[in-house]
Amino acid sequence: MMRIILFLATNIAIMVVVSLVFNILGLGGVLDAQGINLNLTALLIMSAVIGVTGSLISLAMSKWSAKRAMGVQVIDRAQNQTEQWLVEVVTRQAQQAGIGMPEVGIFNTPEPNAFATGMNRNSALVAVSTGLLHSMSPDEVEAVIGHEITHVANGDMVTMALMQGVVNTFVYFFATVIGHVVDRTVFQNERGQGMGYYLVQMAAQIALGFLASMLVAWFSRRREFKADAGGARLAGRDKMINALRALQRGHEAPNLPGQLAAFGINGGGFSKLFMSHPPLEERIAALQHSH
């Protein structure tokens, strides 16, 4: 709750600052002179509602969508020793981290991966792949689980969702302003919103969203170092380093779908700027130099 309150306070402060900047620079008057007549304060508020609401709805549905997207089988009652051991490790680490017991699940894919998701730290889901269980030692799997438990304990799911909401707010805001300006000045539309507005606004949202994703990815990479450090505290630094080395030996695991990519043990992308996870060698080096 405190995280959400801080977010709302920050978002309101940002909206006030942007409104002041527009008024001080006289940008509202410039737009009015072009016949655009945008109420920038109202637009900014509407953008915040659109951006944050979508992000929070996505967060609220995260466990449900993750189970279906990845085919996660939640362990209600352990059917074998592996499942029993997995539940025991999650139980112990959740207690160490001071969070509520997450749901524990397994998804069937040959690649080693794992993720955590959920709307709050006391009602999360931690899931590992069959490939992870088959390709890593128990110590390495324990470290991976510690990494995911740390994501939950740090509230990373909520933090990332709220950050995405802020990003969505300003992407929509500036895309709408650009759409109106182009519609009035280029397409010479004097009333309402013409086809030019909708086309340009959509294109601007895509372009700005693409650029904004670099900021979200940068923040995600920073959270990964913290999750690695947490995994080292819960399972042991050597176990965490060995788990990352095992991922190196098995090559980079493919991306998890959508927002799950930010909360997996491993990630990647065509450029470091857009990677949700830092390169494994950097993560290993960070652990090796930690005290």
Short mmCIF file of C-alpha atoms in Angstrom, two decimals:
data_model
loop_
_atom_site.label_atom_id
_atom_site.label_comp_id
_atom_site.label_asym_id
_atom_site.label_seq_id
_atom_site.Cartn_x
_atom_site.Cartn_y
_atom_site.Cartn_z
CA MET A 1 0.00 0.00 0.00
CA MET A 2 2.82 2.41 0.85
CA ARG A 3 4.40 1.73 -2.55
CA ILE A 4 1.13 2.61 -4.30
CA ILE A 5 0.67 5.76 -2.18
CA LEU A 6 4.21 6.88 -3.02
CA PHE A 7 3.57 6.15 -6.69
CA LEU A 8 0.36 8.17 -6.75
CA ALA A 9 2.05 11.06 -4.95
CA THR A 10 4.95 10.94 -7.40
CA ASN A 11 2.65 10.75 -10.39
CA ILE A 12 0.60 13.73 -9.17
CA ALA A 13 3.80 15.71 -8.59
CA ILE A 14 4.99 14.87 -12.09
CA MET A 15 1.67 15.96 -13.57
CA VAL A 16 1.87 19.26 -11.70
CA VAL A 17 5.46 19.87 -12.84
CA VAL A 18 4.66 19.11 -16.48
CA SER A 19 1.62 21.38 -16.35
CA LEU A 20 3.74 24.17 -14.88
CA VAL A 21 6.41 23.69 -17.55
CA PHE A 22 3.83 23.88 -20.32
CA ASN A 23 2.31 27.02 -18.80
CA ILE A 24 5.68 28.73 -18.11
CA LEU A 25 6.88 28.03 -21.63
CA GLY A 26 3.54 29.15 -23.02
CA LEU A 27 3.11 25.92 -24.95
CA GLY A 28 -0.59 25.87 -24.25
CA GLY A 29 -0.92 29.27 -25.87
CA VAL A 30 1.06 28.08 -28.88
CA LEU A 31 -1.32 25.18 -29.34
CA ASP A 32 -4.34 27.44 -28.94
CA ALA A 33 -2.91 29.80 -31.56
CA GLN A 34 -2.80 26.89 -33.98
CA GLY A 35 -6.44 26.16 -33.26
CA ILE A 36 -5.64 22.99 -31.33
CA ASN A 37 -7.26 24.10 -28.08
CA LEU A 38 -6.10 21.20 -25.94
CA ASN A 39 -6.72 21.29 -22.21
CA LEU A 40 -3.30 19.95 -21.29
CA THR A 41 -4.06 19.46 -17.60
CA ALA A 42 -7.18 17.44 -18.40
CA LEU A 43 -5.26 15.50 -21.04
CA LEU A 44 -2.49 14.68 -18.58
CA ILE A 45 -5.00 13.44 -16.00
CA MET A 46 -6.79 11.37 -18.62
CA SER A 47 -3.47 9.95 -19.79
CA ALA A 48 -2.60 8.97 -16.22
CA VAL A 49 -5.93 7.21 -15.79
CA ILE A 50 -5.47 5.33 -19.05
CA GLY A 51 -1.82 4.46 -18.47
CA VAL A 52 -2.00 3.46 -14.83
CA THR A 53 -5.33 1.64 -15.04
CA GLY A 54 -4.11 -0.60 -17.84
CA SER A 55 -0.92 -1.42 -15.95
CA LEU A 56 -2.73 -2.21 -12.70
CA ILE A 57 -5.30 -4.39 -14.46
CA SER A 58 -2.43 -6.28 -16.07
CA LEU A 59 -0.84 -6.74 -12.64
CA ALA A 60 -4.11 -7.94 -11.10
CA MET A 61 -4.44 -10.56 -13.85
CA SER A 62 -0.77 -11.55 -13.79
CA LYS A 63 -1.10 -14.86 -11.93
CA TRP A 64 -4.14 -15.94 -13.94
CA SER A 65 -2.58 -15.02 -17.27
CA ALA A 66 0.80 -16.54 -16.36
CA LYS A 67 -0.75 -19.88 -15.50
CA ARG A 68 -2.51 -20.02 -18.84
CA ALA A 69 0.23 -18.54 -21.00
CA MET A 70 2.89 -20.89 -19.63
CA GLY A 71 0.66 -23.87 -18.83
CA VAL A 72 1.69 -23.78 -15.18
CA GLN A 73 0.59 -26.74 -13.09
CA VAL A 74 0.18 -25.50 -9.53
CA ILE A 75 1.26 -28.00 -6.88
CA ASP A 76 -1.75 -28.36 -4.60
CA ARG A 77 -0.50 -31.66 -3.23
CA ALA A 78 2.97 -32.97 -4.01
CA GLN A 79 2.85 -36.06 -6.24
CA ASN A 80 6.52 -37.01 -6.01
CA GLN A 81 9.75 -36.25 -4.18
CA THR A 82 10.76 -33.49 -6.59
CA GLU A 83 7.51 -31.61 -6.04
CA GLN A 84 7.73 -32.14 -2.28
CA TRP A 85 11.29 -30.81 -2.23
CA LEU A 86 10.32 -27.82 -4.39
CA VAL A 87 7.48 -26.86 -2.03
CA GLU A 88 9.76 -27.24 0.99
CA VAL A 89 12.42 -24.96 -0.53
CA VAL A 90 9.86 -22.27 -1.41
CA THR A 91 8.30 -22.54 2.06
CA ARG A 92 11.65 -22.15 3.82
CA GLN A 93 12.81 -19.25 1.67
CA ALA A 94 9.46 -17.44 1.89
CA GLN A 95 9.74 -17.60 5.67
CA GLN A 96 13.31 -16.31 5.53
CA ALA A 97 12.23 -13.45 3.28
CA GLY A 98 9.24 -12.60 5.47
CA ILE A 99 6.55 -13.04 2.80
CA GLY A 100 3.38 -15.08 2.58
CA MET A 101 3.67 -18.56 1.08
CA PRO A 102 3.49 -18.25 -2.72
CA GLU A 103 1.75 -20.73 -4.96
CA VAL A 104 4.31 -23.13 -6.39
CA GLY A 105 4.06 -24.40 -9.94
CA ILE A 106 5.88 -26.19 -12.74
CA PHE A 107 5.60 -25.45 -16.46
CA ASN A 108 6.62 -27.89 -19.16
CA THR A 109 9.41 -26.55 -21.35
CA PRO A 110 12.88 -28.01 -22.02
CA GLU A 111 14.65 -24.68 -21.50
CA PRO A 112 15.81 -23.79 -17.97
CA ASN A 113 13.75 -20.87 -16.69
CA ALA A 114 11.66 -19.67 -13.77
CA PHE A 115 9.56 -16.66 -12.90
CA ALA A 116 7.57 -15.03 -10.12
CA THR A 117 4.44 -12.95 -10.49
CA GLY A 118 1.43 -11.75 -8.54
CA MET A 119 -0.25 -8.58 -7.34
CA ASN A 120 1.39 -8.51 -3.89
CA ARG A 121 4.20 -10.09 -1.93
CA ASN A 122 1.88 -12.25 0.18
CA SER A 123 -0.06 -13.74 -2.72
CA ALA A 124 2.46 -14.55 -5.43
CA LEU A 125 3.23 -17.41 -7.80
CA VAL A 126 6.69 -18.94 -8.17
CA ALA A 127 7.05 -21.32 -11.11
CA VAL A 128 9.98 -23.27 -12.52
CA SER A 129 10.36 -25.11 -15.80
CA THR A 130 10.86 -28.84 -16.18
CA GLY A 131 14.02 -27.97 -18.08
CA LEU A 132 15.38 -26.16 -15.03
CA LEU A 133 14.68 -29.11 -12.76
CA HIS A 134 16.29 -31.55 -15.20
CA SER A 135 19.37 -29.53 -16.14
CA MET A 136 20.42 -28.02 -12.80
CA SER A 137 21.55 -29.49 -9.51
CA PRO A 138 19.32 -29.11 -6.42
CA ASP A 139 21.69 -26.41 -5.07
CA GLU A 140 21.43 -24.43 -8.32
CA VAL A 141 17.63 -24.76 -8.42
CA GLU A 142 17.52 -23.58 -4.81
CA ALA A 143 19.45 -20.44 -5.80
CA VAL A 144 17.12 -19.79 -8.73
CA ILE A 145 14.14 -20.05 -6.39
CA GLY A 146 15.88 -17.63 -4.02
CA HIS A 147 16.23 -15.19 -6.92
CA GLU A 148 12.48 -15.40 -7.61
CA ILE A 149 11.52 -15.18 -3.93
CA THR A 150 13.61 -12.00 -3.73
CA HIS A 151 11.65 -10.52 -6.65
CA VAL A 152 8.50 -11.16 -4.62
CA ALA A 153 9.94 -9.85 -1.33
CA ASN A 154 11.20 -6.68 -3.03
CA GLY A 155 7.78 -6.01 -4.53
CA ASP A 156 9.27 -5.97 -8.02
CA MET A 157 6.02 -7.00 -9.71
CA VAL A 158 4.19 -3.98 -8.27
CA THR A 159 7.15 -1.64 -8.86
CA MET A 160 7.48 -2.63 -12.51
CA ALA A 161 3.74 -2.35 -13.09
CA LEU A 162 3.63 1.13 -11.56
CA MET A 163 6.67 2.25 -13.52
CA GLN A 164 5.07 0.95 -16.69
CA GLY A 165 1.97 2.92 -15.77
CA VAL A 166 3.99 6.15 -15.54
CA VAL A 167 5.64 5.40 -18.87
CA ASN A 168 2.25 4.65 -20.45
CA THR A 169 0.93 7.96 -19.12
CA PHE A 170 3.54 10.08 -20.84
CA VAL A 171 3.58 8.02 -24.02
CA TYR A 172 -0.17 8.55 -24.41
CA PHE A 173 0.07 12.23 -23.42
CA PHE A 174 2.79 13.21 -25.88
CA ALA A 175 1.40 10.99 -28.64
CA THR A 176 -1.95 12.77 -28.30
CA VAL A 177 -0.32 16.20 -28.41
CA ILE A 178 1.67 15.22 -31.49
CA GLY A 179 -1.46 13.83 -33.15
CA HIS A 180 -3.39 17.06 -32.57
CA VAL A 181 -0.53 19.26 -33.76
CA VAL A 182 -0.05 17.31 -36.98
CA ASP A 183 -3.80 17.06 -37.58
CA ARG A 184 -4.19 20.86 -37.33
CA THR A 185 -0.98 22.10 -38.93
CA VAL A 186 -0.28 19.46 -41.59
CA PHE A 187 -3.69 18.07 -42.46
CA GLN A 188 -5.36 21.46 -41.87
CA ASN A 189 -8.24 19.91 -40.01
CA GLU A 190 -10.04 22.77 -38.22
CA ARG A 191 -12.66 20.89 -36.21
CA GLY A 192 -12.71 17.74 -34.16
CA GLN A 193 -10.23 14.97 -34.81
CA GLY A 194 -9.57 13.93 -38.36
CA MET A 195 -8.16 10.71 -39.74
CA GLY A 196 -4.71 12.30 -39.65
CA TYR A 197 -4.94 12.62 -35.87
CA TYR A 198 -5.75 8.96 -35.33
CA LEU A 199 -3.03 7.72 -37.68
CA VAL A 200 -0.34 10.02 -36.28
CA GLN A 201 -1.37 9.44 -32.66
CA MET A 202 -1.17 5.69 -33.12
CA ALA A 203 2.18 5.91 -34.89
CA ALA A 204 3.52 8.23 -32.17
CA GLN A 205 2.38 5.84 -29.45
CA ILE A 206 4.27 3.00 -31.13
CA ALA A 207 7.43 5.08 -31.63
CA LEU A 208 7.40 6.63 -28.15
CA GLY A 209 6.51 3.31 -26.55
CA PHE A 210 9.47 1.71 -28.31
CA LEU A 211 11.81 4.36 -26.91
CA ALA A 212 10.23 4.25 -23.46
CA SER A 213 10.76 0.49 -23.30
CA MET A 214 14.49 1.20 -22.99
CA LEU A 215 13.83 2.95 -19.67
CA VAL A 216 11.70 0.07 -18.39
CA ALA A 217 14.34 -2.44 -19.51
CA TRP A 218 17.08 -0.45 -17.76
CA PHE A 219 15.10 -0.49 -14.52
CA SER A 220 14.45 -4.21 -14.90
CA ARG A 221 18.17 -4.91 -15.28
CA ARG A 222 18.88 -3.07 -12.04
CA ARG A 223 16.28 -5.20 -10.25
CA GLU A 224 17.97 -8.35 -11.53
CA PHE A 225 21.21 -7.54 -9.73
CA LYS A 226 19.23 -7.08 -6.50
CA ALA A 227 17.37 -10.35 -7.05
CA ASP A 228 20.68 -12.16 -7.61
CA ALA A 229 22.02 -10.69 -4.37
CA GLY A 230 18.86 -11.81 -2.57
CA GLY A 231 19.17 -15.30 -4.04
CA ALA A 232 22.75 -15.41 -2.76
CA ARG A 233 21.57 -14.45 0.75
CA LEU A 234 18.82 -17.06 0.79
CA ALA A 235 20.68 -19.97 -0.81
CA GLY A 236 24.36 -19.01 -0.68
CA ARG A 237 26.54 -16.95 -2.99
CA ASP A 238 28.34 -19.94 -4.51
CA LYS A 239 25.03 -21.61 -5.33
CA MET A 240 23.77 -18.45 -7.03
CA ILE A 241 26.97 -18.07 -9.06
CA ASN A 242 26.85 -21.73 -10.07
CA ALA A 243 23.22 -21.37 -11.13
CA LEU A 244 24.10 -18.44 -13.41
CA ARG A 245 27.03 -20.39 -14.82
CA ALA A 246 24.70 -23.29 -15.52
CA LEU A 247 22.51 -20.91 -17.52
CA GLN A 248 25.59 -19.83 -19.44
CA ARG A 249 26.46 -23.41 -20.29
CA GLY A 250 22.92 -24.04 -21.43
CA HIS A 251 22.88 -20.84 -23.52
CA GLU A 252 20.47 -17.97 -23.00
CA ALA A 253 16.93 -19.16 -22.27
CA PRO A 254 14.26 -17.74 -24.61
CA ASN A 255 12.16 -14.81 -23.50
CA LEU A 256 9.11 -15.40 -21.37
CA PRO A 257 5.96 -13.84 -22.80
CA GLY A 258 5.00 -10.26 -22.02
CA GLN A 259 5.60 -8.90 -18.55
CA LEU A 260 6.86 -12.28 -17.27
CA ALA A 261 10.19 -11.58 -19.00
CA ALA A 262 11.10 -9.07 -16.31
CA PHE A 263 10.67 -11.62 -13.53
CA GLY A 264 12.37 -14.67 -15.00
CA ILE A 265 15.79 -15.93 -14.01
CA ASN A 266 17.09 -15.32 -17.50
CA GLY A 267 16.25 -13.05 -20.41
CA GLY A 268 17.71 -11.43 -23.47
CA GLY A 269 17.13 -9.36 -26.56
CA PHE A 270 18.68 -8.14 -29.77
CA SER A 271 20.28 -5.18 -28.04
CA LYS A 272 21.41 -4.60 -24.48
CA LEU A 273 19.30 -1.44 -24.34
CA PHE A 274 16.16 -3.52 -24.68
CA MET A 275 17.20 -6.51 -22.55
CA SER A 276 15.15 -7.13 -19.41
CA HIS A 277 18.15 -8.93 -17.88
CA PRO A 278 21.84 -7.98 -17.79
CA PRO A 279 24.31 -10.33 -19.52
CA LEU A 280 25.03 -13.35 -17.34
CA GLU A 281 28.74 -12.55 -17.16
CA GLU A 282 27.93 -9.16 -15.59
CA ARG A 283 25.63 -10.76 -13.04
CA ILE A 284 28.26 -13.34 -12.10
CA ALA A 285 30.92 -10.63 -11.78
CA ALA A 286 28.65 -8.57 -9.53
CA LEU A 287 28.19 -11.52 -7.18
CA GLN A 288 31.88 -12.36 -7.20
CA HIS A 289 32.76 -8.81 -6.15
CA SER A 290 30.03 -8.53 -3.51
CA HIS A 291 30.88 -8.75 0.17
#
